mmCIF file of C-alpha atoms and ligand atoms in Angstrom:
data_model
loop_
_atom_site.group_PDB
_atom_site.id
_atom_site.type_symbol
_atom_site.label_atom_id
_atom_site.label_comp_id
_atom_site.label_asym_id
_atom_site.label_seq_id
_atom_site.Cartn_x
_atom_site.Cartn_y
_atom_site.Cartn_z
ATOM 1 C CA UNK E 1 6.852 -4.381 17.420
ATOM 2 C CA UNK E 2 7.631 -6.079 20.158
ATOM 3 C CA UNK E 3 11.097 -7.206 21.879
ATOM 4 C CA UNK E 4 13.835 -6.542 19.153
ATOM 5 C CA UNK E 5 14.870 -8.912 17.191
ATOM 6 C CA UNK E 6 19.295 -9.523 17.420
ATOM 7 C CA UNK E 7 18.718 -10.204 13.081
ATOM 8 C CA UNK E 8 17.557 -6.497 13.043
ATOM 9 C CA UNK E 9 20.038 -4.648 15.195
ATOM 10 C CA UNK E 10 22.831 -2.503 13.230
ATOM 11 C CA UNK E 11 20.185 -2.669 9.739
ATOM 12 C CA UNK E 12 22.086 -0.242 7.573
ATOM 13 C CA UNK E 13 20.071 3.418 6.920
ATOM 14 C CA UNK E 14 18.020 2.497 4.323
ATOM 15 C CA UNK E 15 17.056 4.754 1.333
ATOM 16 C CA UNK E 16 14.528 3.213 -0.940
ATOM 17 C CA UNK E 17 15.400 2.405 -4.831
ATOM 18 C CA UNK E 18 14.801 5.180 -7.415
ATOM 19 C CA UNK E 19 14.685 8.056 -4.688
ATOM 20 C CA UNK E 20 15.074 11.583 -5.454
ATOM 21 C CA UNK E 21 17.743 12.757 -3.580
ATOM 22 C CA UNK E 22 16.941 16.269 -3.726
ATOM 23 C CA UNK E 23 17.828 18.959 -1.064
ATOM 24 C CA UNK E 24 14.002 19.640 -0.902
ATOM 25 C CA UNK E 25 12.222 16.474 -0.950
ATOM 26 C CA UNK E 26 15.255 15.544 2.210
ATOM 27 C CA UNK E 27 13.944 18.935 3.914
ATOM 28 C CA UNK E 28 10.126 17.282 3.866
ATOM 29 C CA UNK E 29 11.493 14.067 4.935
ATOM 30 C CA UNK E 30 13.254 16.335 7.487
ATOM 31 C CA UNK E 31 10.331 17.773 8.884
ATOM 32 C CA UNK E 32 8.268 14.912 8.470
ATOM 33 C CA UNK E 33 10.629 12.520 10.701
ATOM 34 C CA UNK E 34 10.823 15.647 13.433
ATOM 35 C CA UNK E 35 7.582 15.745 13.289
ATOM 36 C CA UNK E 36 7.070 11.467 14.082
ATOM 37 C CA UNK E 37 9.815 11.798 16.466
ATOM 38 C CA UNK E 38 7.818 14.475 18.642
ATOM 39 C CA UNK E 39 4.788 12.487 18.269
ATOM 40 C CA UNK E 40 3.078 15.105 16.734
ATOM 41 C CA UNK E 41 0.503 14.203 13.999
ATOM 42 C CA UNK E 42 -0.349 18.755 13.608
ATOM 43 C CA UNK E 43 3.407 18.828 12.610
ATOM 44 C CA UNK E 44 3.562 15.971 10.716
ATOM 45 C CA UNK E 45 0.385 17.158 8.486
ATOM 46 C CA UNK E 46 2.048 20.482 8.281
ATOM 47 C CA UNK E 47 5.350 18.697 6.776
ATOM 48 C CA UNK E 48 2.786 16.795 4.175
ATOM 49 C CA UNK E 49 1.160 20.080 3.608
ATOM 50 C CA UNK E 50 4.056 22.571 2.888
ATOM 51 C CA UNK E 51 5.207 19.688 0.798
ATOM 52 C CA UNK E 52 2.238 19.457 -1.388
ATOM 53 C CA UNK E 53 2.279 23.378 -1.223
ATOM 54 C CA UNK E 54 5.392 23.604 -3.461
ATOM 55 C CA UNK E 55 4.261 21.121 -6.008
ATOM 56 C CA UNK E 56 5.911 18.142 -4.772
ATOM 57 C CA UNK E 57 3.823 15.026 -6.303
ATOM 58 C CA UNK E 58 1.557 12.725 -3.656
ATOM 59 C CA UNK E 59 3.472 9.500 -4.829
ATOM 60 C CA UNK E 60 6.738 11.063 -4.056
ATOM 61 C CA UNK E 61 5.676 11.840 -0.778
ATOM 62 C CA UNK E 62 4.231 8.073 -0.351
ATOM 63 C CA UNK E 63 7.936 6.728 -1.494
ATOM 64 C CA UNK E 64 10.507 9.807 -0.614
ATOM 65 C CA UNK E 65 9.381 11.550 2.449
ATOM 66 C CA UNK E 66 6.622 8.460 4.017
ATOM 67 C CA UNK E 67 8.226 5.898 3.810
ATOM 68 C CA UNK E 68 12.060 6.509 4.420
ATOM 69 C CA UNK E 69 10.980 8.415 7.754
ATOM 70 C CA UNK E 70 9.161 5.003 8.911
ATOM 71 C CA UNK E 71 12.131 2.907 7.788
ATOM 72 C CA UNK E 72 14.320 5.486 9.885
ATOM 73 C CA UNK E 73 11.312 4.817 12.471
ATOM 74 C CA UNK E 74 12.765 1.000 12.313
ATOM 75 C CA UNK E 75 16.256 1.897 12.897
ATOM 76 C CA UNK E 76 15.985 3.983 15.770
ATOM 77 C CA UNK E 77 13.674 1.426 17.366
ATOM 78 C CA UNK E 78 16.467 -1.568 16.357
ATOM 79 C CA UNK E 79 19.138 0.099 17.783
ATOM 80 C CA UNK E 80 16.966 0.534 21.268
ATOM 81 C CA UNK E 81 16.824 4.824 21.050
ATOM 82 C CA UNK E 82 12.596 4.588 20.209
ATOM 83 C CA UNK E 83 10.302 2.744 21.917
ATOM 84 C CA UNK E 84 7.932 0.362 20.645
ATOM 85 C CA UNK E 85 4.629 3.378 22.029
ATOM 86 C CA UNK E 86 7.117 5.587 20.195
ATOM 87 C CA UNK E 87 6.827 3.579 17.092
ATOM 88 C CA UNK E 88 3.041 2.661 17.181
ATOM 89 C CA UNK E 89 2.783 6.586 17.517
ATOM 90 C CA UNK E 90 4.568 6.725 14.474
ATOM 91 C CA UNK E 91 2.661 4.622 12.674
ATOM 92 C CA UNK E 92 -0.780 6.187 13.658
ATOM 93 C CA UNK E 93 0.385 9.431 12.793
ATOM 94 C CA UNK E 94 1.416 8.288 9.201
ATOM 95 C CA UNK E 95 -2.074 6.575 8.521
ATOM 96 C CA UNK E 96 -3.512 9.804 9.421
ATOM 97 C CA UNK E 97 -1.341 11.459 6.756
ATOM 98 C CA UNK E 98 -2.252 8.473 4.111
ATOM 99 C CA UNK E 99 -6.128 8.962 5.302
ATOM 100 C CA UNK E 100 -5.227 12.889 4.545
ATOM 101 C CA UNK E 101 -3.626 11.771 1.305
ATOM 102 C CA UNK E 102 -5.600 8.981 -0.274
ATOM 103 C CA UNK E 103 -8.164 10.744 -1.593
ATOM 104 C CA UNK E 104 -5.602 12.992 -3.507
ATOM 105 C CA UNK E 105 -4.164 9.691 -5.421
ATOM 106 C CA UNK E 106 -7.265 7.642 -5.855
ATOM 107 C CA UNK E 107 -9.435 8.119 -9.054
ATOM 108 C CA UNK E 108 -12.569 6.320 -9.906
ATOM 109 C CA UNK E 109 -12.028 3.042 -11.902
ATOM 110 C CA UNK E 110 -12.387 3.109 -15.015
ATOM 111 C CA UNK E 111 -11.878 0.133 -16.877
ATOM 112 C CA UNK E 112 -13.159 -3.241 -15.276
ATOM 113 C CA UNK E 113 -9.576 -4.012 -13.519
ATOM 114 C CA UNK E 114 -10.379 -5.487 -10.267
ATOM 115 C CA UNK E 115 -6.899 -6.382 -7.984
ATOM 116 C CA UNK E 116 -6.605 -7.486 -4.193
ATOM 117 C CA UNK E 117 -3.950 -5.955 -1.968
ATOM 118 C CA UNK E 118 -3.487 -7.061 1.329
ATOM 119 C CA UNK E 119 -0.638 -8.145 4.177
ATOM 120 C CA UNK E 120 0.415 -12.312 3.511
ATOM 121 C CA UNK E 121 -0.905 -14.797 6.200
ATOM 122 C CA UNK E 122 0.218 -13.478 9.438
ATOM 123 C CA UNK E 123 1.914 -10.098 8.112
ATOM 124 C CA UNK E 124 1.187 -7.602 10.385
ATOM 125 C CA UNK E 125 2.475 -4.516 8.573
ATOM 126 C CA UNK E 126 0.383 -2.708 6.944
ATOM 127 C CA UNK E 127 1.021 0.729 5.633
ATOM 128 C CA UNK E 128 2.801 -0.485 2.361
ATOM 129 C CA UNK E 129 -0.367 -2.602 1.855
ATOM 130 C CA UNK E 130 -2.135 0.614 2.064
ATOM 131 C CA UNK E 131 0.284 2.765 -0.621
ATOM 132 C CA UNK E 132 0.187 0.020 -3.126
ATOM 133 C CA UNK E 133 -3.761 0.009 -2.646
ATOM 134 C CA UNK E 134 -3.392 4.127 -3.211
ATOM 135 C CA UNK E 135 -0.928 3.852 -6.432
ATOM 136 C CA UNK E 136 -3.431 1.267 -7.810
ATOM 137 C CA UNK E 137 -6.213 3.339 -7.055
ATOM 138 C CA UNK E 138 -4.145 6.157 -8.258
ATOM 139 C CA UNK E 139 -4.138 4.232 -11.868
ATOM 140 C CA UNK E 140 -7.804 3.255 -12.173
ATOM 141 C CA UNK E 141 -8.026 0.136 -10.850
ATOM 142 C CA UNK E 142 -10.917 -1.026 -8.454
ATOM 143 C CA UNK E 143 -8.916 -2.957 -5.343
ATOM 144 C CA UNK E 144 -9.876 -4.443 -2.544
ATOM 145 C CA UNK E 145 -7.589 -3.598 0.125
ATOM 146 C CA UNK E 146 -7.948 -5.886 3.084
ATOM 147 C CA UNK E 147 -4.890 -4.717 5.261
ATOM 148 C CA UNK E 148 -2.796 -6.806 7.084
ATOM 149 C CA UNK E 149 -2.816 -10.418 7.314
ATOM 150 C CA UNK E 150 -5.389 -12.242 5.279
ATOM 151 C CA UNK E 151 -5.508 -15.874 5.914
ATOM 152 C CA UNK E 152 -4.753 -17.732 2.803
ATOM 153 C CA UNK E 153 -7.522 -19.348 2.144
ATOM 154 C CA UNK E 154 -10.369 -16.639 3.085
ATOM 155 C CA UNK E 155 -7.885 -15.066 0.696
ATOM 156 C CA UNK E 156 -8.188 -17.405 -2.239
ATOM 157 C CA UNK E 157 -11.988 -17.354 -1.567
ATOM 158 C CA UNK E 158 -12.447 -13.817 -2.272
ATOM 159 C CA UNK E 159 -10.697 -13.671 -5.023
ATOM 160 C CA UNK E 160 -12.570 -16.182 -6.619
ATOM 161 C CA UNK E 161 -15.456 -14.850 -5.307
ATOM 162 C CA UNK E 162 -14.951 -11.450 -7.583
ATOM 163 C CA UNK E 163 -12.717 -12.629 -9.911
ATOM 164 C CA UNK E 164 -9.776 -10.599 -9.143
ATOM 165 C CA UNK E 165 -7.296 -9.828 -12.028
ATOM 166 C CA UNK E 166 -4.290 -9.286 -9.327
ATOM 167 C CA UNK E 167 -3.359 -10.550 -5.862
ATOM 168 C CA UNK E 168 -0.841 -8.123 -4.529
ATOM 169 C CA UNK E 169 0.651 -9.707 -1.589
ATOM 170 C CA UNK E 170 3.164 -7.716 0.828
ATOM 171 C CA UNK E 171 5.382 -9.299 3.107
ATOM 172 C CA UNK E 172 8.050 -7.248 5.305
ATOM 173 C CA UNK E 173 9.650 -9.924 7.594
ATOM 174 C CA UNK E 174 11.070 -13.405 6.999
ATOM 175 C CA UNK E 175 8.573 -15.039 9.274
ATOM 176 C CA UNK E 176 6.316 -14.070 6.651
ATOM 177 C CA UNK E 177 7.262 -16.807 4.021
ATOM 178 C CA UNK E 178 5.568 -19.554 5.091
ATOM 179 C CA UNK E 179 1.793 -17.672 4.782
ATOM 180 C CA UNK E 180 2.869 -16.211 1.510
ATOM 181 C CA UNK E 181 3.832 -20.085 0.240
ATOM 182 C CA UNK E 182 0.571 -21.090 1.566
ATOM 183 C CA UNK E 183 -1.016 -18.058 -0.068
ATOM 184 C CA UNK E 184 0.527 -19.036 -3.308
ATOM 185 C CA UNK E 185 -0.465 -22.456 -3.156
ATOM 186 C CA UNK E 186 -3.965 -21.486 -2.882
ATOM 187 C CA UNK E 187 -4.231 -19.246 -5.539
ATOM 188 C CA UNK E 188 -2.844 -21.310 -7.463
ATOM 189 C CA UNK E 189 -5.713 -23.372 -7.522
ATOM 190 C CA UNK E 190 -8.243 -20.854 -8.683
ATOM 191 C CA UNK E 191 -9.730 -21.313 -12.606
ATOM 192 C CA UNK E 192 -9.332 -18.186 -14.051
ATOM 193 C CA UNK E 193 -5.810 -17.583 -11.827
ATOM 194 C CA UNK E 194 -5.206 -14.310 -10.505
ATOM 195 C CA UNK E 195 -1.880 -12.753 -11.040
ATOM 196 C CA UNK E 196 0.056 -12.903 -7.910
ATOM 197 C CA UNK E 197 2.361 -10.141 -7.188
ATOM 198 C CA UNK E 198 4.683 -10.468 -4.296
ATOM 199 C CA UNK E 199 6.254 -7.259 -2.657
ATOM 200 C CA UNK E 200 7.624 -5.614 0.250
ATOM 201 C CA UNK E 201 10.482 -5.550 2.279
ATOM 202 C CA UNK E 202 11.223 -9.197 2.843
ATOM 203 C CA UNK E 203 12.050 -9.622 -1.125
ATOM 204 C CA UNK E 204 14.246 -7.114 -1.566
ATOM 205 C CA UNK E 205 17.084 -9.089 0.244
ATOM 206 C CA UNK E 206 18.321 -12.303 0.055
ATOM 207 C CA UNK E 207 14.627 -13.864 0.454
ATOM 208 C CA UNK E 208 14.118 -12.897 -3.496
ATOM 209 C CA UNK E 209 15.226 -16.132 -5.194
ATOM 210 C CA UNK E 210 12.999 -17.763 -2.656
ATOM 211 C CA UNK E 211 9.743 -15.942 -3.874
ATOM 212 C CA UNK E 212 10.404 -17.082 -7.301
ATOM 213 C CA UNK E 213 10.720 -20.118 -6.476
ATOM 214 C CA UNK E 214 7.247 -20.379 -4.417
ATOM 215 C CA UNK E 215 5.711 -19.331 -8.045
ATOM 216 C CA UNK E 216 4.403 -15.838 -7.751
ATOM 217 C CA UNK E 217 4.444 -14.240 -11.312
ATOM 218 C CA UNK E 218 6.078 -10.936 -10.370
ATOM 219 C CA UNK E 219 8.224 -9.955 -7.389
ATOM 220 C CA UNK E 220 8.634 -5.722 -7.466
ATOM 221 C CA UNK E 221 9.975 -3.830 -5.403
ATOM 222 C CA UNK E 222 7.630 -0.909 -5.145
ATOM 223 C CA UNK E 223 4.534 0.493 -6.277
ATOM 224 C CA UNK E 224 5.204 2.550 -9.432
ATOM 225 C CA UNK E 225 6.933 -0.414 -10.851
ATOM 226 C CA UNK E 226 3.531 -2.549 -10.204
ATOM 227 C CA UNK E 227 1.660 -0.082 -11.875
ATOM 228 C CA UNK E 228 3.873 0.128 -14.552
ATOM 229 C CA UNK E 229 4.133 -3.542 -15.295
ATOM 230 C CA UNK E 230 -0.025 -4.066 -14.350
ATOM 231 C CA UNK E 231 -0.411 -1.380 -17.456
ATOM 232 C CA UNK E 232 1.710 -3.732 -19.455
ATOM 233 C CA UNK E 233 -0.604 -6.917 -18.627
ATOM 234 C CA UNK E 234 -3.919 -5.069 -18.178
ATOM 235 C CA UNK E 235 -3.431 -2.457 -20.438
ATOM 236 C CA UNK E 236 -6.234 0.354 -19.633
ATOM 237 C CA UNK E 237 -8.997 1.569 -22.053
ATOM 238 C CA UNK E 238 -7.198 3.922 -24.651
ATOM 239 C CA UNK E 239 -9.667 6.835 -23.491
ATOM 240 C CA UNK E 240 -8.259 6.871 -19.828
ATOM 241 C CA UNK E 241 -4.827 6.820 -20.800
ATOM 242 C CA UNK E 242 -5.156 9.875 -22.929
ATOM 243 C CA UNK E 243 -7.147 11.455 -19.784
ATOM 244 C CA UNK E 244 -4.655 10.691 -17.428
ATOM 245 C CA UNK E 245 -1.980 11.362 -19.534
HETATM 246 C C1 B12 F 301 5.468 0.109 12.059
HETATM 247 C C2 B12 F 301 6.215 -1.197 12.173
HETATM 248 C C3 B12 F 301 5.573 -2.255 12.813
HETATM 249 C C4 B12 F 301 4.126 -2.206 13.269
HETATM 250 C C5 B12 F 301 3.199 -2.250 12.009
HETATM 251 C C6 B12 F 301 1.840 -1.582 12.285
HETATM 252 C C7 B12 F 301 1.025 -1.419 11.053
HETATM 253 N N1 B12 F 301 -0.256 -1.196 11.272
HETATM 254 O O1 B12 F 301 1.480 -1.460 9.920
HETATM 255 C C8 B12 F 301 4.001 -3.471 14.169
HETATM 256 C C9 B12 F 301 4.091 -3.016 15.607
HETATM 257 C C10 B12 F 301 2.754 -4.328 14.013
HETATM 258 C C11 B12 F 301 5.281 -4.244 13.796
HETATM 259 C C12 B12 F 301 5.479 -5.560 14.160
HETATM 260 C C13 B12 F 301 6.679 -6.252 13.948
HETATM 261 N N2 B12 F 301 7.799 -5.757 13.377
HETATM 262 CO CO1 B12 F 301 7.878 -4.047 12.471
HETATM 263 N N3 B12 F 301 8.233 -2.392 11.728
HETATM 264 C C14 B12 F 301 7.518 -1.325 11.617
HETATM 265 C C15 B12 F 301 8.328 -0.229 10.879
HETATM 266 C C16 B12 F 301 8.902 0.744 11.898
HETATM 267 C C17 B12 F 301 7.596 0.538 9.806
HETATM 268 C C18 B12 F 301 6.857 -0.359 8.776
HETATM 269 C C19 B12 F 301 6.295 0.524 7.693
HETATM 270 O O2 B12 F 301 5.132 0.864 7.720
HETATM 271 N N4 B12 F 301 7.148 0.948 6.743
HETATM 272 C C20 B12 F 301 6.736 1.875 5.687
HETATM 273 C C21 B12 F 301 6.115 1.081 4.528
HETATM 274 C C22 B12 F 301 5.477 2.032 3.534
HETATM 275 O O3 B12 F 301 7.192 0.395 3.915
HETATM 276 P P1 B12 F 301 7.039 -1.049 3.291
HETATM 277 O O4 B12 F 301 6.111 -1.890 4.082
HETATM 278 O O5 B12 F 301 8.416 -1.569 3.067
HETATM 279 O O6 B12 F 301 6.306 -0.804 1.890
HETATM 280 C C23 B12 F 301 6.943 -0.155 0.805
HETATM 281 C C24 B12 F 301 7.629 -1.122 -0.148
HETATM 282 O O7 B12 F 301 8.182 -2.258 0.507
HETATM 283 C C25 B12 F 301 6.568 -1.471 -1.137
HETATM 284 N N5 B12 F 301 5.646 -2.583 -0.913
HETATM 285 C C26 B12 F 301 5.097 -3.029 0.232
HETATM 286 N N6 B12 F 301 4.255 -4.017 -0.013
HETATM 287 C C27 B12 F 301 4.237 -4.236 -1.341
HETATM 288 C C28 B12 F 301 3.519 -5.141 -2.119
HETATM 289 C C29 B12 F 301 3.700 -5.143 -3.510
HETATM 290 C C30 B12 F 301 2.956 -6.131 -4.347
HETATM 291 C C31 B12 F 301 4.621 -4.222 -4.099
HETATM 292 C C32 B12 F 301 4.855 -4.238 -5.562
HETATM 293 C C33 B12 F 301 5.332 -3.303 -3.304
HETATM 294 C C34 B12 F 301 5.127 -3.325 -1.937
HETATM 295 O O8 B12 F 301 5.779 -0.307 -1.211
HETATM 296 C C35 B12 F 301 5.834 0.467 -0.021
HETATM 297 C C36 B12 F 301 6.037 1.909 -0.435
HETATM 298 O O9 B12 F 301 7.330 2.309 -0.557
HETATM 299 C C37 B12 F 301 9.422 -1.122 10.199
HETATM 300 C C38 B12 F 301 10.663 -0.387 9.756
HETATM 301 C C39 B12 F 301 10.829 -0.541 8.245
HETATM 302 N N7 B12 F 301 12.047 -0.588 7.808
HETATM 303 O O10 B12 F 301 9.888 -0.597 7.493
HETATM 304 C C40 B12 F 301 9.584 -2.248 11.217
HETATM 305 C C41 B12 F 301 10.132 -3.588 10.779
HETATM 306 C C42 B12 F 301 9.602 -3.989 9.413
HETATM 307 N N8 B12 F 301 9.590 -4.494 11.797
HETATM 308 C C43 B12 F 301 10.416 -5.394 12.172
HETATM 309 C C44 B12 F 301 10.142 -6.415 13.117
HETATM 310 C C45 B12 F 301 11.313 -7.265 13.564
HETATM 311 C C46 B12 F 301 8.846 -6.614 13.606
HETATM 312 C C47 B12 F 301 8.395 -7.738 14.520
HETATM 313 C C48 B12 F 301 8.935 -9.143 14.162
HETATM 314 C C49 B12 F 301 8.762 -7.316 15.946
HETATM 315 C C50 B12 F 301 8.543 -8.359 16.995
HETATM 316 N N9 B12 F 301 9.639 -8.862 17.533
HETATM 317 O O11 B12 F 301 7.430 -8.654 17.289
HETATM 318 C C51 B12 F 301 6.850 -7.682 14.365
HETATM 319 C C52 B12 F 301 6.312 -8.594 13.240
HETATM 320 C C53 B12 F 301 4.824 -8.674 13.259
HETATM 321 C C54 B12 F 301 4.280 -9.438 12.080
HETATM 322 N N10 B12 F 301 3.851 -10.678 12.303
HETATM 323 O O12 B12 F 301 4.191 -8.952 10.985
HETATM 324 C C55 B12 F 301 11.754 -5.282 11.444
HETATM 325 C C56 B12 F 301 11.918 -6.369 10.385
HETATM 326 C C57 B12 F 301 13.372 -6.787 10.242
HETATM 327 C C58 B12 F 301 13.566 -8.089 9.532
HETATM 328 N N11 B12 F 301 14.787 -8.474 9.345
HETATM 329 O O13 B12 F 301 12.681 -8.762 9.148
HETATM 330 C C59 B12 F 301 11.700 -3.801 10.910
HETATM 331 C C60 B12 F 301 12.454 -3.573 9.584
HETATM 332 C C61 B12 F 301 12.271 -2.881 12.024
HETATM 333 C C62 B12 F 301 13.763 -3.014 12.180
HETATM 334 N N12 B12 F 301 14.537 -2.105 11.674
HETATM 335 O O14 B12 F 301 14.232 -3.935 12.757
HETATM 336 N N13 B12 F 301 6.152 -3.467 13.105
#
């Protein structure tokens, strides 16, 4: 981040959709934020750890502990009490954890699905590319995750190039619109057409209607819903659902 933004001074404390407000998964977020807060990736590991230790699942830590703390990350640095080394400290420190994690979510694909996840045109945030990349992974698809900020047609290329059965596009900031439009527009050119899936931040407030209206074919709000409605379009084969359960 750089110089803050008046739009994003007084944001309200955020708590994601669908959390678990348990007293124990707030202790990990606890610790975790602490832990981000003394710049300290040993603690912070430790938090994601102890966590894991007493059964809590990887994708609630992604969604109840992760991401919460970095949102929290956001405040403090609206309201001026973090700096912006304080937050890129933050954010190195949490793709450590999601380098420590990954491997615990992703399983091999199985079953041919092939989907792109990566920041819209110009997007520089790129840690909820990298979850939705994980729960995908997490479900047996093959994706291409090209972090933040694809250009929209390099974009469109590539997934023509491999034939892509899903473009998951994430967009945190209004000034990301325009690049996701542009995105759009591309892809929608492409014979077979992807599925477009728009998420992140930006929609989740009063920028929704717009991303409709720019013609993506889903707009979620987080990842296990996007695995959940992928599974409804691209159902897997019926042997890996009975192995994953
Ligand atoms: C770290 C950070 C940065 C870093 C990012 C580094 C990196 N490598 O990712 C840097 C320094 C680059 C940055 C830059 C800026 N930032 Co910033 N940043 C943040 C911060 C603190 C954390 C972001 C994060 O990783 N969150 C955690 C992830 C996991 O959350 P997420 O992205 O929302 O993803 C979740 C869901 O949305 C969903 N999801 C995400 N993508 C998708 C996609 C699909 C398809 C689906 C289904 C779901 C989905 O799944 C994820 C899991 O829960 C946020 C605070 C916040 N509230 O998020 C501010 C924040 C987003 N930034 C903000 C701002 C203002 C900026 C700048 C404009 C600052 C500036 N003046 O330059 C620039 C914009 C740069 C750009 N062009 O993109 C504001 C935006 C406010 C607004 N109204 O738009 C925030 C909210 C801070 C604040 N409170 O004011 N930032």
């Amino acid at each position: 981040m750089g110089l803050a933004d008046e739009e994003t001074f007084g944001e309200p404390h955020y708590c994601p959709r669908g959390m678990t407000a348990t007293t124990e998964v707030e202790e990990h977020r606890g610790a975790y934020l602490d832990a981000l807060m003394a710049r300290d990736v040993g603690a912070a590991r430790s938090a994601v750890d102890a966590a894991i230790a007493l059964g809590v699942p990887v994708e609630e830590i992604y969604l109840d502990v992760l991401t919460p703390a970095l949102y929290e990350i956001g405040r403090s640095w609206a309201v001026g009490d973090f700096s912006v080394a304080d937050e890129h400290s933050a954010t190195a420190v949490t793709q450590s954890v999601l380098g420590m994690l990954g491997p615990r979510m992703r399983t091999a694909p199985k079953d041919g699905r092939l989907a792109v996840v990566t920041g819209s045109p110009e997007e520089r945030h790129a840690l909820g590319v990298q979850m939705v990349a994980d729960f995908l992974e997490g479900d047996g698809w093959e994706v291409l995750n090209l972090g933040a900020a694809t250009p929209a047609r390099d974009l469109a290329r590539l997934a023509d190039a491999e034939q892509v059965d899903v473009v998951a596009l994430s967009t945190s900031t209004p000034a990301g619109l325009p690049g996701t439009a542009e995105a759009l527009s591309e892809l929608s050119m492409l014979r077979p057409r992807p599925l477009v899936v728009l998420g992140g931040r930006l929609w989740t407030g009063e920028a929704r209607r717009e991303a409709e209206a720019l013609g993506a074919d889903l707009v979620l709000d987080g990842p296990r819903e996007l695995v959940e409605r992928l599974r409804e379009r691209f159902p897997p084969l019926k042997a890996d659902v009975e192995e994953r359960g």
